[in-house]
XYZ file of C-alpha atoms in Angstrom:
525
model
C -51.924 187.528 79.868
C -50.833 184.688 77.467
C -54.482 183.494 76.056
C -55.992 182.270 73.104
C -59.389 183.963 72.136
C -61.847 181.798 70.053
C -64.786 183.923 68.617
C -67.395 182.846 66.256
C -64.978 181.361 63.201
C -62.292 183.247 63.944
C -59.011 181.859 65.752
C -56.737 184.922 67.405
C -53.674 182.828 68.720
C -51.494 184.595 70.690
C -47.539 183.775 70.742
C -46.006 183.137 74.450
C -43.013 182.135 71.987
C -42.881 182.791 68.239
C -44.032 179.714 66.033
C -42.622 178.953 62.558
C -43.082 176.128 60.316
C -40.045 175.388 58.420
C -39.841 173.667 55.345
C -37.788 171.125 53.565
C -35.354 173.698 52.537
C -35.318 175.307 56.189
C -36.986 178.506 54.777
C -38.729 180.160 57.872
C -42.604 181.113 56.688
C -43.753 183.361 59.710
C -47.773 181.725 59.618
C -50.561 183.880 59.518
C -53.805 183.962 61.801
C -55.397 180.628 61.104
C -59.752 180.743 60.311
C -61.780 177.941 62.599
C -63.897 175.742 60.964
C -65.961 175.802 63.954
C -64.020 175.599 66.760
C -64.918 175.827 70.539
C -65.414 179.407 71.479
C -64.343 181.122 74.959
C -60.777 181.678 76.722
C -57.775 178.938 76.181
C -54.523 179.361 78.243
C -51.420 178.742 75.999
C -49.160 177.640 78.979
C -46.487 175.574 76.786
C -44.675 174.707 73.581
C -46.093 171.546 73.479
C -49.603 173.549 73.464
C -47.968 174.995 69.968
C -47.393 171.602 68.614
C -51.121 170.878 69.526
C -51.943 173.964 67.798
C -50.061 173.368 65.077
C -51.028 169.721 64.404
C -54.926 170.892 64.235
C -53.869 173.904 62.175
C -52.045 171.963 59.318
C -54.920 169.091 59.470
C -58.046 170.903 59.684
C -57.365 174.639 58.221
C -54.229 176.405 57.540
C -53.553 180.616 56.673
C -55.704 179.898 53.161
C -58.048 177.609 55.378
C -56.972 174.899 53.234
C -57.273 171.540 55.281
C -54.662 168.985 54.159
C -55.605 165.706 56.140
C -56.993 163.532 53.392
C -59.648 162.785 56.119
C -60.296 166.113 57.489
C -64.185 166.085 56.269
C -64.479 163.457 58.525
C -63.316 165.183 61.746
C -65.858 167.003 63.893
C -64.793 170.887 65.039
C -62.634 170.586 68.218
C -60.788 172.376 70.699
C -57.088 171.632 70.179
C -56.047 173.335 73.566
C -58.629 171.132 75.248
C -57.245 169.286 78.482
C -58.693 166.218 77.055
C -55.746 166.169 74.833
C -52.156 165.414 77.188
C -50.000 166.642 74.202
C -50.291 166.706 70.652
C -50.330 162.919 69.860
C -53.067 162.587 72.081
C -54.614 165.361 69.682
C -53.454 163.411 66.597
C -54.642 159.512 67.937
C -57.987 161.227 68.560
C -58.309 162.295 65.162
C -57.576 159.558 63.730
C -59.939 157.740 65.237
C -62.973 159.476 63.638
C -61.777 158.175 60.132
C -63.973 155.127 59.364
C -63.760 152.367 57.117
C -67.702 151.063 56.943
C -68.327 152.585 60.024
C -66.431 149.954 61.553
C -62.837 150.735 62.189
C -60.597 154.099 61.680
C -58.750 153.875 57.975
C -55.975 156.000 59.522
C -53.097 153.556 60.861
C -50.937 156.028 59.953
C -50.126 159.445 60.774
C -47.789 160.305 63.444
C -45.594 162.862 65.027
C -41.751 162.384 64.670
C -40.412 163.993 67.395
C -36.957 163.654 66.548
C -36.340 163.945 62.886
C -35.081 160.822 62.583
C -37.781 159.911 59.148
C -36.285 163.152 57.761
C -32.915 162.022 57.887
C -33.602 158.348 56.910
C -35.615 159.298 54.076
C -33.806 162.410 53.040
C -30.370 162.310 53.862
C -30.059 158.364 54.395
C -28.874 158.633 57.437
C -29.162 156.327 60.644
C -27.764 156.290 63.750
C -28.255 152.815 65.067
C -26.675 149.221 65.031
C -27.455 148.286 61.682
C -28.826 145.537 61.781
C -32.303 143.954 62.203
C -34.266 141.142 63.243
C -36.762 138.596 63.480
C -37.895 135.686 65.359
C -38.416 132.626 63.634
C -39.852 128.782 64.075
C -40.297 125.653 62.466
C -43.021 124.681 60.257
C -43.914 121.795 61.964
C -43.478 123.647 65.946
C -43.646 126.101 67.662
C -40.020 126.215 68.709
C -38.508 130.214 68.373
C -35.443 130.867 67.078
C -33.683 134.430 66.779
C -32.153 135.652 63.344
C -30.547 138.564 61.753
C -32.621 139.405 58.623
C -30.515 142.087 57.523
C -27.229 144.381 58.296
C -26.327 147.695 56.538
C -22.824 147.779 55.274
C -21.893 150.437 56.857
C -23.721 150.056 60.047
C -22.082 148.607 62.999
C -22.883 145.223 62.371
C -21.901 145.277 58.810
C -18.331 146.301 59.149
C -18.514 143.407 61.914
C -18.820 141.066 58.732
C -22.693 140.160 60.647
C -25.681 138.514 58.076
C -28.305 137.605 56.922
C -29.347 134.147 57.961
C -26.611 134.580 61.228
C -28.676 133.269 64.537
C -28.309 135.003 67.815
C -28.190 132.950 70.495
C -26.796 135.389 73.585
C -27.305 139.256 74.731
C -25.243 140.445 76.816
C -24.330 136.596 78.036
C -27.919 135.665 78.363
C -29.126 132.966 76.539
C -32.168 133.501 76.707
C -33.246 134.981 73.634
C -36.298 132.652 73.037
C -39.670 134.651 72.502
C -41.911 134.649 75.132
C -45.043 136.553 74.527
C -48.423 136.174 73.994
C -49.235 132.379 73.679
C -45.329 131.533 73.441
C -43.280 130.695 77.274
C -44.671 132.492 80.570
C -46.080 135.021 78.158
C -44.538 137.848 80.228
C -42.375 139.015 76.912
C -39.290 139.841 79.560
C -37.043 138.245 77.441
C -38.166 139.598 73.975
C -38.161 143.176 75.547
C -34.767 142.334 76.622
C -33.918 141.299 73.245
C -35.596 144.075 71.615
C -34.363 146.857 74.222
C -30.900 145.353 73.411
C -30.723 145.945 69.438
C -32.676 149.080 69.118
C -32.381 151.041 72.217
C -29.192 150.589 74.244
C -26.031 152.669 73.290
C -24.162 149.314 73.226
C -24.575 145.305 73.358
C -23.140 142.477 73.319
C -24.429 139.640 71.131
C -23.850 135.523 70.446
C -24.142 134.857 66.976
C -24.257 131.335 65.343
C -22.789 131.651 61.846
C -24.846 128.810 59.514
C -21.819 126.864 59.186
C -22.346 126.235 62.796
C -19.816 128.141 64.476
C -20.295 131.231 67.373
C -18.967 134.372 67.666
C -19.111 136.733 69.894
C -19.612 140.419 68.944
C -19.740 143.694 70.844
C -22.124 146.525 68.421
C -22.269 150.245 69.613
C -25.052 152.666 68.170
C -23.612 155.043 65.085
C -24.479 157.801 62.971
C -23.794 156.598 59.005
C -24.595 156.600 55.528
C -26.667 153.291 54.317
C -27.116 152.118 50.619
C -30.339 151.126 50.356
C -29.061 148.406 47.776
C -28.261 145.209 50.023
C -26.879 143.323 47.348
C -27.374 142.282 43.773
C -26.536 139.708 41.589
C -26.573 138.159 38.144
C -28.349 134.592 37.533
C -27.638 132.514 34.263
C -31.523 130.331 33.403
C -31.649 128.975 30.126
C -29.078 131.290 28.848
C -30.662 134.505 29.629
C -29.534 136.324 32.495
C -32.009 137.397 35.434
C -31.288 140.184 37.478
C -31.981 140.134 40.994
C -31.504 143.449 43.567
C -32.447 143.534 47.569
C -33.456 147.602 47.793
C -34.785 147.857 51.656
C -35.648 151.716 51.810
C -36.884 154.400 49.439
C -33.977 156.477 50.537
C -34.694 160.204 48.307
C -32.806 159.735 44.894
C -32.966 163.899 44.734
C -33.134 166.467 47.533
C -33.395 170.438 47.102
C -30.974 173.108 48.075
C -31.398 176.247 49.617
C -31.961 178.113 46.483
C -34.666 175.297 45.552
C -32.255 173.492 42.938
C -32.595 169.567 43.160
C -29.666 168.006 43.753
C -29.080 164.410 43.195
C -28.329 161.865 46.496
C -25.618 159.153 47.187
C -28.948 156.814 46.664
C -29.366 157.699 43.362
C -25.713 156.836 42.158
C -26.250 153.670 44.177
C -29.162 152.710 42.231
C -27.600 153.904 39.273
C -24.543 151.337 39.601
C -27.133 148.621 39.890
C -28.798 149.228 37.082
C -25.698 149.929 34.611
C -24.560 146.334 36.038
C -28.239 144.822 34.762
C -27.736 146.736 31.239
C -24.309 145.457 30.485
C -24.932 142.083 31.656
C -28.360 141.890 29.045
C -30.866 141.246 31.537
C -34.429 140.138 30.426
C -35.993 139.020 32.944
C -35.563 141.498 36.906
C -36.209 140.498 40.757
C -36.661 143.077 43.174
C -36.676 141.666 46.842
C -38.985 144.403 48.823
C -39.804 142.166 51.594
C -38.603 144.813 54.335
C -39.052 147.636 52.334
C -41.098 150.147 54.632
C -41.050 152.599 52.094
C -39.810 156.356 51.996
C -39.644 158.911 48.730
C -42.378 159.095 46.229
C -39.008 160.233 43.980
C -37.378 156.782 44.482
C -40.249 154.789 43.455
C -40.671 157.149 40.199
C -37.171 156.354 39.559
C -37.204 152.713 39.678
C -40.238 152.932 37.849
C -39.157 154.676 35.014
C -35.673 152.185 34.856
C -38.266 149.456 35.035
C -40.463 150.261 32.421
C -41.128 149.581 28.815
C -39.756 152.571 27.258
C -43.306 153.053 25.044
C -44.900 154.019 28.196
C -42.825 157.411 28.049
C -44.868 160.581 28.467
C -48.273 158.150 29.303
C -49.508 158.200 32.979
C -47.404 156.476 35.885
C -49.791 157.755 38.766
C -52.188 160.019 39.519
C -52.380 162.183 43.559
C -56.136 162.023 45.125
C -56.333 164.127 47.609
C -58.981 166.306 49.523
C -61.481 168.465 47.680
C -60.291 171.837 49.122
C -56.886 170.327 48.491
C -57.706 169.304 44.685
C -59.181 172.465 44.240
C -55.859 174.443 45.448
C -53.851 172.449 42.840
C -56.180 172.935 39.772
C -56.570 176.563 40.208
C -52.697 176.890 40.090
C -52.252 174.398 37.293
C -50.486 171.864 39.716
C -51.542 168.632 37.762
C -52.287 166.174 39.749
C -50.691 163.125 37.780
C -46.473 161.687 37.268
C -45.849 160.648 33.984
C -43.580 158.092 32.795
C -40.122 158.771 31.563
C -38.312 156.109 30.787
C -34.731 155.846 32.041
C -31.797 153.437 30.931
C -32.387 151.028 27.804
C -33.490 147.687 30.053
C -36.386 145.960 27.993
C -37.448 143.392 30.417
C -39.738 140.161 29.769
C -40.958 140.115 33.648
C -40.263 141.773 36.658
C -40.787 139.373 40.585
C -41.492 141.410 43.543
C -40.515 139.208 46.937
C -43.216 140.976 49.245
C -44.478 140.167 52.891
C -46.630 142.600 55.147
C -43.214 144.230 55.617
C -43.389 145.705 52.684
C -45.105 149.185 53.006
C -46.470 152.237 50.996
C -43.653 153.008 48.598
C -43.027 150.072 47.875
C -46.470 149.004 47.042
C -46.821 152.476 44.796
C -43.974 151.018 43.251
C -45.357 148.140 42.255
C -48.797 149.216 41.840
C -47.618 151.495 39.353
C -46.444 149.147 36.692
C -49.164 146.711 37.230
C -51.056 147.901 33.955
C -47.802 148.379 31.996
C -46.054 145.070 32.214
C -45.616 141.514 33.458
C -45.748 141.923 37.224
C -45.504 138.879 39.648
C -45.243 138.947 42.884
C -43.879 136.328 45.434
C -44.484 135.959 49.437
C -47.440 136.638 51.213
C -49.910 140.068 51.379
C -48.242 143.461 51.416
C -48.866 146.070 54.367
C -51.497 147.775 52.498
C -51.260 151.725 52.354
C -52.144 153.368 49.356
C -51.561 157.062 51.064
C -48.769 159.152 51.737
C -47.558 162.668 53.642
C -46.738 165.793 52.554
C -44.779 166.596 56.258
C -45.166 169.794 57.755
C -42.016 170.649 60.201
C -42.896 172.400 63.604
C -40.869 174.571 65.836
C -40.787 177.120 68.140
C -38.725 180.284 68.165
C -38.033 182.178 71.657
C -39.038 185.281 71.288
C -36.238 186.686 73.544
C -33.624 184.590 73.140
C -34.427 183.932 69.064
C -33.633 180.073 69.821
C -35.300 177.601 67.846
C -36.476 174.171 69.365
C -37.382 171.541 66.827
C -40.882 170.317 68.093
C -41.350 167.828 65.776
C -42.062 166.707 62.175
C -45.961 165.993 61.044
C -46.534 163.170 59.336
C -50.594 163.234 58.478
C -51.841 161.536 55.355
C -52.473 164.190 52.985
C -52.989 162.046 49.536
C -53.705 158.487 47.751
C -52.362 157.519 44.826
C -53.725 155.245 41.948
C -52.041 153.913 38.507
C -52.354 154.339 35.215
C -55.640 151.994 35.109
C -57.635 153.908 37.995
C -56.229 151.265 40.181
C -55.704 151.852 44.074
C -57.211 151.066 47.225
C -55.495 148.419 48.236
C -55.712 148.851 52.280
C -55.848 145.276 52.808
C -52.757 145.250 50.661
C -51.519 143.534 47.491
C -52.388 139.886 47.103
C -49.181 137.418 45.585
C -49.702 135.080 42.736
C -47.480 133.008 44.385
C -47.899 132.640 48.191
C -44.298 131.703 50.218
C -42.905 132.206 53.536
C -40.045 134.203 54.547
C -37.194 131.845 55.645
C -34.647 133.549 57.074
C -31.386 131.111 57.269
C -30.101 132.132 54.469
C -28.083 134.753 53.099
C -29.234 137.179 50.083
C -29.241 135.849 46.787
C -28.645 132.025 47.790
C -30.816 130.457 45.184
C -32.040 128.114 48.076
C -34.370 130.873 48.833
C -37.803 129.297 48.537
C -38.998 133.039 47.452
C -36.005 133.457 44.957
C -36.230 129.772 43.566
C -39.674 130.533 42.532
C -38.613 133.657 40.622
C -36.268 131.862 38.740
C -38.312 128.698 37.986
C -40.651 130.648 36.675
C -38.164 131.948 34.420
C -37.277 128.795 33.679
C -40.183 126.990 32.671
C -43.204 129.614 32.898
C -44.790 127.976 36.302
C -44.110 128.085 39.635
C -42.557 124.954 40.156
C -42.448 123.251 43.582
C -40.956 120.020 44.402
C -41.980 117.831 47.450
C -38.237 117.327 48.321
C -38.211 121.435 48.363
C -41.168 121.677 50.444
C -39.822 118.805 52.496
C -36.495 120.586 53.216
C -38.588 123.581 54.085
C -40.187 121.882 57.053
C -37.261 122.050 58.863
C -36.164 125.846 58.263
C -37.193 128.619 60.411
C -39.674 131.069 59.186
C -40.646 134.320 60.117
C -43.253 134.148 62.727
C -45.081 137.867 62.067
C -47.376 137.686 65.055
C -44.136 137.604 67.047
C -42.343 140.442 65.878
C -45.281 143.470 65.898
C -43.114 145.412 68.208
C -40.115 145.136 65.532
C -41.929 146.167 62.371
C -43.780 149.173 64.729
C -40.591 150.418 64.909
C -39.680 150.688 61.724
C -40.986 154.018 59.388
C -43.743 152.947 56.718
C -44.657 155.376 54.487
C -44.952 157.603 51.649
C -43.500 161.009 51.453
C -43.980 163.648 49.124
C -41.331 166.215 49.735
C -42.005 168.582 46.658
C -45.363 169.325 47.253
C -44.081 170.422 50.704
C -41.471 172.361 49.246
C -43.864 174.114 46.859
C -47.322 174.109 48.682
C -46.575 178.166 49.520
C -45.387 178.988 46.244
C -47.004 176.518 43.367
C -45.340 178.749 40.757
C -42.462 176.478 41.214
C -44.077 172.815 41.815
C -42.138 170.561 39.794
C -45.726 168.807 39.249
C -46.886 172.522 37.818
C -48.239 172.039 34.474
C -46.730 173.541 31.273
């Protein structure tokens, strides 16, 4: 008989097919009898892999083989059953958990954690990888109405739509020879949101579409896009602006692709992402750059390593060897780390010779975790500005656990899924973190999206490089006249776009490590 047995604290779970948890590296760790922190007792019937994955997603959270409990929140989460029929499948399990994490006693903190059943984070984040159009959108309206327009806010190189010569600032005005692309959701149309799920269903889900684009010198073209597998640069462009004689760089970097990834025999290896980087930056040095703009506004996030990196090119090179960050995580957790001399904080270390006067962030509520340690971390370091309207606000991040199951007769494994529960917050040099509600602009501006990248028309780029200019954020009322009849992003419209989208933080050598700290690149010397 396949059961599982709980007695008193102790968890006997029997295999109907053998589990493993594989790590970045694709090592198999074979995982030992986990303890219970309390859980139900009496007879459970394992009838299912997706029974393991329930298993599994309690047993990393709440106590693992050195009943170590990684969720960051785990305190907070009463003893359950994990086999419970309450639960349909694991991210039943998961929602349920997160919902005991409270902010006042008001609302759950965790927005967060999720299961990714396909690896399809890993491969963004790790390999840079997608396999999709390439392209994404928003819809947009007029200042002064509430007329809805549909826009491409950015294309990947080479994605589909990029080798299609597709833009930023292109309007669609057909799918698949319907024209009507208009949003019509909540409070907009019929309110039905037939149309935007057509729209939506269209660019993100079907294998192929057809779409009617208006180029901004007024022309159409019509464009058939198929879903592919390729490499992105993160880097969407980058240019060089002349203000007063100095020269301002200015670089669009839309995910924290990994700039290093590990090998089998645990060697880090440097990725495509970081040479891309790399080429920017060399560009900024030669040209003399003093002053830096770093457009983030869809920036989800990704690697912890990536926002190091830019950090450290970013820098003042005095801050070298000083603190960039410091990990919070549990106490069980904490106490893990210190008793194998795993500090617990990043310091700076400065790379390339850029000594910059300022550095703009362009920021919206698209810009997520990552991106905001990014720019969290050189807040007490340097002149930081940033431009746009409030960041996403998560100041946490995962250390993923990879789940699958092994057949015990056949040997087959069967990728269950990827865990992706907040295991840490960070905070900078001055203590500084926190920031759910996210990070607050000095200078508030909307996110038109009519325009290509770099145009200095950008209301959010003009006001980097007036600042520059004369110190202020300068505004004219022809500017903000002009402005009244540009589309803007309308962000209650487009929920179901940005939920698709990955926002995070992932720690991937912690994960590498966590069974063997001997060899934690955080270990210290």
């Amino acid at each position: 008989m396949k059961s599982n047995m709980f007695s008193g604290n102790l968890m006997w779970f029997l295999f109907l097919s053998g589990l493993l948890m594989t790590s970045a590296c694709k090592k198999e760790h074979h995982v030992p009898k986990p303890v219970n922190r309390g859980g139900d007792s009496g007879t459970v019937a394992r009838s299912s892999d997706e029974d393991s994955l329930k298993f599994y997603t309690w047993y990393y959270m709440e106590s693992d083989s050195q009943n170590i409990p990684q969720y960051y929140w785990y305190s907070q989460v009463p003893s359950i059953n994990p086999f419970s029929d309450q639960y349909a499948n694991a991210d039943s399990l998961l929602e349920t958990m997160k919902r005991y994490t409270s902010e006042n006693s008001v609302k759950p903190v965790d927005r967060y954690s999720f299961l990714d059943r396909t690896g399809a984070v890993s491969g963004e984040i790790e390999q840079g990888q997608l396999g999709d159009k390439g392209l994404d959108i928003r819809w947009a309206g007029n200042l002064n109405n509430d007329s809805t327009y549909l826009y491409v806010v950015w294309t990947y190189r080479d994605g589909p739509a990029g080798e299609a010569g597709v833009q930023r600032g292109w309007q669609i005005i057909g799918v698949n020879g319907d024209s009507h692309v208009m949003y019509d959701g909540p409070g907009y149309g019929d309110g039905s949101g037939a149309d935007a799920n057509n729209v939506i269903n269209a660019v993100f889900t079907a294998d192929q579409a057809t779409f009617k684009f208006r180029r901004p010198d007024g022309s159409d073209t019509v464009i058939a896009l198929a879903n592919a597998q390729y490499n992105f640069n993160p880097v969407l462009a980058d240019s060089v602006y002349t203000v007063n004689g100095a020269k301002v760089g200015y670089v669009v970097f839309n995910s924290f692709v990994s700039v290093y990834n590990y090998d089998k025999n645990d060697n880090q290896v440097a990725t495509p992402a970081k040479a891309q980087i790399d080429q920017v930056f060399d560009k900024f040095q030669s040209a003399g750059i003093k002053d830096l703009i770093v457009d983030l506004r869809y920036n989800g996030g990704g690697a912890v390593n990536t926002a190091e990196y830019l950090d450290n090119l970013i820098a003042p090179s005095g801050e070298t060897g000083k603190t960039m960050y410091t990990y919070a995580f549990n106490k069980p957790m904490e106490s893990y780390y210190t008793s194998n001399s795993i500090g617990l904080s990043v310091p700076f270390q400065k790379q390339g010779n850029l000594a910059l006067d300022h550095v703009f962030f362009i920021v919206s509520d698209g810009t997520v975790s990552a991106s905001e340690l990014t720019i969290n971390n050189l807040k007490p370091v340097m002149d930081v500005k940033l431009i746009g309207s409030t960041t996403f606000g998560k100041p946490v991040g995962f250390i993923p656990q990879s789940i699958s199951v092994v057949d015990d007769t056949t040997h087959a494994e069967k990728h269950m899924a990827d865990l992706y529960a907040i295991n840490f917050e960070t905070k900078n040099q001055s203590g500084v973190g926190g920031y759910f509600k996210g990070l607050t602009p000095d200078k508030w501006n909307s996110d038109f999206v009519d325009l290509n990248w770099g145009d200095r028309r950008d209301s959010c780029l003009l006001e980097a490089l007036s600042y520059v200019q004369t110190g202020n954020w300068v505004r004219s009322a022809h500017a903000r006249l002009a402005e009244s009849r540009r589309p803007i992003a309308r962000r209650q419209m487009n929920r179901k776009i940005v939920a698709r989208q990955f926002t995070g933080m992932v720690e991937t050598r912690l994960r590498l490590h966590l069974g063997n700290p001997a060899m934690s690149p955080l270990r210290n010397k």
